[in-house]
mmCIF file of C-alpha atoms in Angstrom:
data_model
loop_
_atom_site.group_PDB
_atom_site.id
_atom_site.type_symbol
_atom_site.label_atom_id
_atom_site.label_comp_id
_atom_site.label_asym_id
_atom_site.label_seq_id
_atom_site.Cartn_x
_atom_site.Cartn_y
_atom_site.Cartn_z
ATOM 1 C CA MET A 313 -15.635 23.581 3.128
ATOM 2 C CA SER A 314 -12.963 24.839 0.990
ATOM 3 C CA THR A 315 -9.611 26.306 0.841
ATOM 4 C CA THR A 316 -6.251 24.780 1.478
ATOM 5 C CA ALA A 317 -3.020 25.004 -0.460
ATOM 6 C CA THR A 318 -3.647 21.901 -2.585
ATOM 7 C CA ARG A 319 -2.101 22.103 -6.050
ATOM 8 C CA LEU A 320 -2.499 19.389 -8.663
ATOM 9 C CA ARG A 321 -0.107 18.919 -11.574
ATOM 10 C CA LEU A 322 -2.002 17.193 -14.352
ATOM 11 C CA GLY A 323 -1.915 16.876 -18.126
ATOM 12 C CA THR A 324 -4.444 16.839 -20.955
ATOM 13 C CA THR A 325 -4.948 13.980 -23.360
ATOM 14 C CA ASP A 326 -3.343 16.291 -25.954
ATOM 15 C CA GLY A 327 -0.127 16.416 -23.919
ATOM 16 C CA ALA A 328 -0.435 19.914 -22.405
ATOM 17 C CA ASP A 329 0.626 20.459 -18.784
ATOM 18 C CA VAL A 330 -2.089 21.721 -16.441
ATOM 19 C CA GLU A 331 -1.677 23.026 -12.896
ATOM 20 C CA ILE A 332 -4.812 23.429 -10.814
ATOM 21 C CA ALA A 333 -5.283 24.969 -7.384
ATOM 22 C CA PRO A 334 -8.860 24.005 -6.474
ATOM 23 C CA SER A 335 -10.579 25.925 -3.700
ATOM 24 C CA HIS A 336 -13.655 23.704 -3.500
ATOM 25 C CA LEU A 337 -14.251 19.942 -3.652
ATOM 26 C CA VAL A 338 -17.824 18.656 -3.884
ATOM 27 C CA VAL A 339 -19.034 15.060 -4.205
ATOM 28 C CA ALA A 340 -22.512 14.729 -5.723
ATOM 29 C CA GLY A 341 -24.789 11.793 -5.017
ATOM 30 C CA TYR A 342 -28.136 10.455 -6.175
ATOM 31 C CA THR A 343 -27.563 11.789 -9.694
ATOM 32 C CA GLY A 344 -29.607 9.168 -11.546
ATOM 33 C CA ARG A 345 -32.036 10.415 -14.192
ATOM 34 C CA ASP A 346 -34.790 8.019 -13.096
ATOM 35 C CA GLN A 347 -36.108 9.895 -10.074
ATOM 36 C CA GLU A 348 -38.389 7.024 -9.067
ATOM 37 C CA ALA A 349 -35.405 4.675 -8.948
ATOM 38 C CA VAL A 350 -33.399 7.255 -6.986
ATOM 39 C CA ARG A 351 -36.215 7.523 -4.435
ATOM 40 C CA HIS A 352 -36.358 3.719 -4.151
ATOM 41 C CA HIS A 353 -32.600 3.573 -3.530
ATOM 42 C CA ILE A 354 -32.844 6.234 -0.822
ATOM 43 C CA ASP A 355 -35.590 4.219 0.865
ATOM 44 C CA GLU A 356 -33.454 1.074 0.690
ATOM 45 C CA LEU A 357 -30.540 2.860 2.341
ATOM 46 C CA ALA A 358 -32.781 4.431 4.974
ATOM 47 C CA ALA A 359 -33.960 0.953 5.920
ATOM 48 C CA ILE A 360 -30.398 0.004 6.885
ATOM 49 C CA GLY A 361 -29.782 3.237 8.741
ATOM 50 C CA VAL A 362 -28.234 5.487 6.095
ATOM 51 C CA PRO A 363 -29.608 9.033 6.543
ATOM 52 C CA GLU A 364 -31.682 10.527 3.721
ATOM 53 C CA PRO A 365 -30.109 13.425 1.787
ATOM 54 C CA ASP A 366 -31.328 16.986 2.226
ATOM 55 C CA THR A 367 -31.500 17.524 -1.540
ATOM 56 C CA ILE A 368 -31.617 15.445 -4.728
ATOM 57 C CA PRO A 369 -29.028 15.454 -6.156
ATOM 58 C CA ALA A 370 -27.205 15.517 -2.830
ATOM 59 C CA PHE A 371 -24.001 17.509 -2.430
ATOM 60 C CA TYR A 372 -21.186 16.801 0.023
ATOM 61 C CA PRO A 373 -18.548 19.566 0.235
ATOM 62 C CA LEU A 374 -15.183 18.282 1.439
ATOM 63 C CA ASP A 375 -11.796 19.803 2.203
ATOM 64 C CA VAL A 376 -9.755 20.002 -0.977
ATOM 65 C CA ASP A 377 -6.821 18.312 0.737
ATOM 66 C CA ARG A 378 -8.825 15.076 0.307
ATOM 67 C CA LEU A 379 -7.884 15.170 -3.412
ATOM 68 C CA THR A 380 -4.921 13.123 -4.515
ATOM 69 C CA THR A 381 -3.243 11.685 -7.585
ATOM 70 C CA ALA A 382 -1.096 9.338 -5.473
ATOM 71 C CA SER A 383 -0.969 5.661 -6.329
ATOM 72 C CA ASP A 384 -1.329 4.663 -2.674
ATOM 73 C CA ILE A 385 -3.819 5.911 -0.108
ATOM 74 C CA GLU A 386 -4.280 5.220 3.597
ATOM 75 C CA VAL A 387 -7.621 4.779 5.341
ATOM 76 C CA SER A 388 -8.606 4.244 8.954
ATOM 77 C CA GLY A 389 -11.120 1.409 8.669
ATOM 78 C CA ASP A 390 -11.292 -2.059 7.131
ATOM 79 C CA GLU A 391 -14.610 -1.457 5.345
ATOM 80 C CA THR A 392 -13.792 1.129 2.690
ATOM 81 C CA SER A 393 -14.374 0.940 -1.027
ATOM 82 C CA GLY A 394 -14.097 2.981 -4.206
ATOM 83 C CA GLU A 395 -16.649 3.969 -6.847
ATOM 84 C CA VAL A 396 -15.868 5.204 -10.335
ATOM 85 C CA GLU A 397 -17.160 8.707 -11.062
ATOM 86 C CA PRO A 398 -16.837 11.314 -13.820
ATOM 87 C CA VAL A 399 -15.096 14.377 -12.394
ATOM 88 C CA LEU A 400 -15.605 17.894 -13.754
ATOM 89 C CA ILE A 401 -12.951 20.488 -12.936
ATOM 90 C CA ARG A 402 -13.561 24.216 -13.351
ATOM 91 C CA ALA A 403 -10.288 26.111 -13.205
ATOM 92 C CA ASN A 404 -7.979 28.355 -15.219
ATOM 93 C CA GLY A 405 -10.917 29.803 -17.169
ATOM 94 C CA THR A 406 -11.912 26.461 -18.649
ATOM 95 C CA TYR A 407 -13.408 23.077 -17.823
ATOM 96 C CA TYR A 408 -11.843 19.626 -17.731
ATOM 97 C CA LEU A 409 -13.261 16.105 -17.481
ATOM 98 C CA THR A 410 -11.468 13.200 -15.843
ATOM 99 C CA VAL A 411 -12.159 10.127 -13.720
ATOM 100 C CA GLY A 412 -12.052 9.772 -9.944
ATOM 101 C CA SER A 413 -12.965 7.430 -7.147
ATOM 102 C CA ASP A 414 -15.361 8.403 -4.381
ATOM 103 C CA HIS A 415 -13.517 6.173 -1.921
ATOM 104 C CA THR A 416 -15.771 5.943 1.154
ATOM 105 C CA ASP A 417 -15.854 4.394 4.617
ATOM 106 C CA ARG A 418 -18.935 2.163 4.370
ATOM 107 C CA GLU A 419 -19.099 1.391 8.083
ATOM 108 C CA MET A 420 -19.341 5.113 8.796
ATOM 109 C CA GLU A 421 -22.187 5.682 6.297
ATOM 110 C CA THR A 422 -24.815 4.800 8.910
ATOM 111 C CA VAL A 423 -23.399 7.567 11.128
ATOM 112 C CA GLY A 424 -23.321 10.198 8.395
ATOM 113 C CA ILE A 425 -22.643 10.194 4.666
ATOM 114 C CA GLN A 426 -20.633 13.416 4.879
ATOM 115 C CA LEU A 427 -18.377 11.863 7.534
ATOM 116 C CA SER A 428 -18.009 8.636 5.558
ATOM 117 C CA LYS A 429 -16.852 10.525 2.481
ATOM 118 C CA ALA A 430 -14.564 12.864 4.388
ATOM 119 C CA ALA A 431 -12.909 9.872 6.058
ATOM 120 C CA CYS A 432 -11.113 8.794 2.861
ATOM 121 C CA PRO A 433 -8.902 10.437 0.221
ATOM 122 C CA LYS A 434 -10.479 11.114 -3.170
ATOM 123 C CA PRO A 435 -8.164 9.846 -5.916
ATOM 124 C CA ILE A 436 -8.402 11.364 -9.390
ATOM 125 C CA ALA A 437 -6.529 10.576 -12.600
ATOM 126 C CA SER A 438 -3.654 12.798 -13.658
ATOM 127 C CA THR A 439 -4.971 13.001 -17.238
ATOM 128 C CA LEU A 440 -7.816 15.275 -18.358
ATOM 129 C CA VAL A 441 -9.943 16.034 -21.376
ATOM 130 C CA GLU A 442 -10.249 19.807 -21.836
ATOM 131 C CA LEU A 443 -13.844 20.821 -22.599
ATOM 132 C CA GLY A 444 -13.444 24.585 -23.022
ATOM 133 C CA ASP A 445 -15.680 27.317 -21.589
ATOM 134 C CA PRO A 446 -18.607 26.815 -21.626
ATOM 135 C CA PRO A 447 -17.934 23.088 -21.306
ATOM 136 C CA ALA A 448 -18.650 21.439 -24.640
ATOM 137 C CA LEU A 449 -19.444 17.977 -23.443
ATOM 138 C CA VAL A 450 -19.053 15.218 -25.921
ATOM 139 C CA ASP A 451 -21.913 12.775 -26.280
ATOM 140 C CA TRP A 452 -22.530 12.277 -22.531
ATOM 141 C CA ASP A 453 -24.720 9.216 -23.031
ATOM 142 C CA ALA A 454 -21.885 7.513 -24.928
ATOM 143 C CA VAL A 455 -19.254 8.021 -22.222
ATOM 144 C CA VAL A 456 -18.379 4.673 -20.588
ATOM 145 C CA VAL A 457 -17.040 4.140 -17.073
ATOM 146 C CA ARG A 458 -15.625 0.973 -15.576
ATOM 147 C CA SER A 459 -14.043 -0.044 -12.291
ATOM 148 C CA TRP A 460 -12.213 -3.109 -11.082
ATOM 149 C CA VAL A 461 -11.297 -4.227 -7.577
ATOM 150 C CA ASP A 462 -8.410 -6.659 -7.151
ATOM 151 C CA GLY A 463 -8.720 -7.471 -10.861
ATOM 152 C CA ASP A 464 -12.470 -8.203 -10.813
ATOM 153 C CA LEU A 465 -14.850 -6.046 -12.858
ATOM 154 C CA TYR A 466 -16.917 -4.077 -10.307
ATOM 155 C CA GLN A 467 -18.854 -1.453 -12.304
ATOM 156 C CA GLU A 468 -19.431 -0.973 -16.030
ATOM 157 C CA GLY A 469 -21.735 1.000 -18.291
ATOM 158 C CA THR A 470 -22.465 4.271 -20.017
ATOM 159 C CA LEU A 471 -23.425 7.471 -18.226
ATOM 160 C CA ALA A 472 -26.793 7.549 -20.016
ATOM 161 C CA SER A 473 -28.589 6.686 -16.783
ATOM 162 C CA MET A 474 -27.032 9.643 -14.957
ATOM 163 C CA LEU A 475 -27.665 13.374 -15.111
ATOM 164 C CA PRO A 476 -25.124 15.159 -17.329
ATOM 165 C CA ILE A 477 -22.440 16.539 -15.069
ATOM 166 C CA THR A 478 -23.008 20.057 -16.419
ATOM 167 C CA GLN A 479 -26.579 19.855 -15.097
ATOM 168 C CA VAL A 480 -25.295 18.649 -11.728
ATOM 169 C CA LEU A 481 -22.850 21.565 -11.736
ATOM 170 C CA ALA A 482 -25.648 24.061 -12.475
ATOM 171 C CA GLU A 483 -27.644 22.715 -9.512
ATOM 172 C CA TRP A 484 -24.591 22.961 -7.257
ATOM 173 C CA ASP A 485 -23.879 26.537 -8.354
ATOM 174 C CA GLN A 486 -27.422 27.483 -7.354
ATOM 175 C CA ILE A 487 -26.881 25.979 -3.888
ATOM 176 C CA GLY A 488 -23.214 26.838 -3.478
ATOM 177 C CA GLY A 489 -23.751 30.433 -4.509
ATOM 178 C CA SER A 490 -20.742 31.056 -6.744
ATOM 179 C CA SER A 491 -19.693 30.008 -10.221
ATOM 180 C CA ASP A 492 -16.328 31.747 -9.953
ATOM 181 C CA VAL A 493 -14.521 29.335 -7.626
ATOM 182 C CA ALA A 494 -11.985 26.736 -8.715
ATOM 183 C CA LEU A 495 -14.061 23.603 -8.281
ATOM 184 C CA VAL A 496 -13.593 19.846 -8.479
ATOM 185 C CA LEU A 497 -16.990 18.130 -8.767
ATOM 186 C CA PHE A 498 -17.500 14.356 -8.520
ATOM 187 C CA GLY A 499 -20.627 13.624 -10.577
ATOM 188 C CA GLY A 500 -22.059 10.448 -9.063
ATOM 189 C CA THR A 501 -21.676 6.780 -9.889
ATOM 190 C CA ARG A 502 -23.313 3.758 -11.483
ATOM 191 C CA PRO A 503 -24.679 0.758 -9.582
ATOM 192 C CA LEU A 504 -22.323 -2.063 -8.642
ATOM 193 C CA ILE A 505 -22.501 -5.071 -10.959
ATOM 194 C CA ASP A 506 -23.477 -7.484 -8.199
ATOM 195 C CA GLY A 507 -24.860 -4.891 -5.781
ATOM 196 C CA THR A 508 -22.363 -5.776 -3.038
ATOM 197 C CA PHE A 509 -19.591 -3.557 -1.676
ATOM 198 C CA ARG A 510 -16.061 -4.987 -1.912
ATOM 199 C CA TYR A 511 -13.270 -3.895 0.423
ATOM 200 C CA GLY A 512 -10.324 -4.751 -1.782
ATOM 201 C CA ARG A 513 -6.783 -3.393 -1.958
ATOM 202 C CA ASP A 514 -6.146 -2.618 -5.627
ATOM 203 C CA TRP A 515 -8.533 -0.357 -7.526
ATOM 204 C CA ARG A 516 -8.660 0.582 -11.202
ATOM 205 C CA MET A 517 -11.032 3.181 -12.680
ATOM 206 C CA GLN A 518 -11.573 4.029 -16.341
ATOM 207 C CA LEU A 519 -13.484 6.749 -18.216
ATOM 208 C CA GLN A 520 -13.799 6.375 -21.972
ATOM 209 C CA VAL A 521 -14.821 9.510 -23.854
ATOM 210 C CA PRO A 522 -15.627 8.989 -27.559
ATOM 211 C CA GLY A 523 -12.745 10.241 -29.681
ATOM 212 C CA HIS A 524 -10.192 10.010 -26.864
ATOM 213 C CA ASP A 525 -8.020 7.289 -25.373
ATOM 214 C CA PRO A 526 -9.478 5.903 -22.114
ATOM 215 C CA ILE A 527 -8.458 7.824 -18.988
ATOM 216 C CA GLU A 528 -7.175 5.468 -16.303
ATOM 217 C CA LEU A 529 -6.782 5.763 -12.543
ATOM 218 C CA THR A 530 -5.173 3.069 -10.408
ATOM 219 C CA TYR A 531 -4.425 3.106 -6.696
ATOM 220 C CA SER A 532 -3.877 0.777 -3.772
ATOM 221 C CA VAL A 533 -5.356 1.018 -0.294
ATOM 222 C CA SER A 534 -3.756 0.258 3.053
ATOM 223 C CA VAL A 535 -5.248 0.547 6.520
ATOM 224 C CA ARG A 536 -3.441 3.002 8.748
ATOM 225 C CA SER A 537 -1.907 1.438 11.853
ATOM 226 C CA ASN A 538 -2.869 3.312 15.010
#
């Protein structure tokens, strides 16, 4: 899945304007470093009807028009929720890191994970950290992500338990077949604090890279009236 005329006007933490025209959007899943724990989680989901992935990490290509920096999104179902994720962008001859939300239709997950992800917009922050080319990641294990739903802390922790997003990118490039495309890659998420999905209205995501101010993303969700 790939190309539409989506253009994103963003800015770096240093104040530089950035315009990106991504041709590919990919959401990665099951990116934990502990492969035994990943396998256990897949088995848990399979027991409630969620299909197993074809690969680990799993990759879900989506239309790029799912990307948005809007502060309001519309969804079709009542059981949707966000998840904080590091997002790597490859464009303009360089790499950028920001934060996004893999907002997903949970009711649809038992039908197909690809469908459940494609059913919802994918919000990302409008601020980026430029990493250069090749991407010079800061101390990945020290990067902290957090999310809140309706003001309640929902996820929190470092990315030390997850594969570095550059490694996830390398695995995708092997499968996807090209390292030359303008790509937005969601790098997976941390467990929920209480293990229970929440279907709230107001979402806040944060990615804190050492040496930089935290990158914030906030958005509100409404259910489309049919």
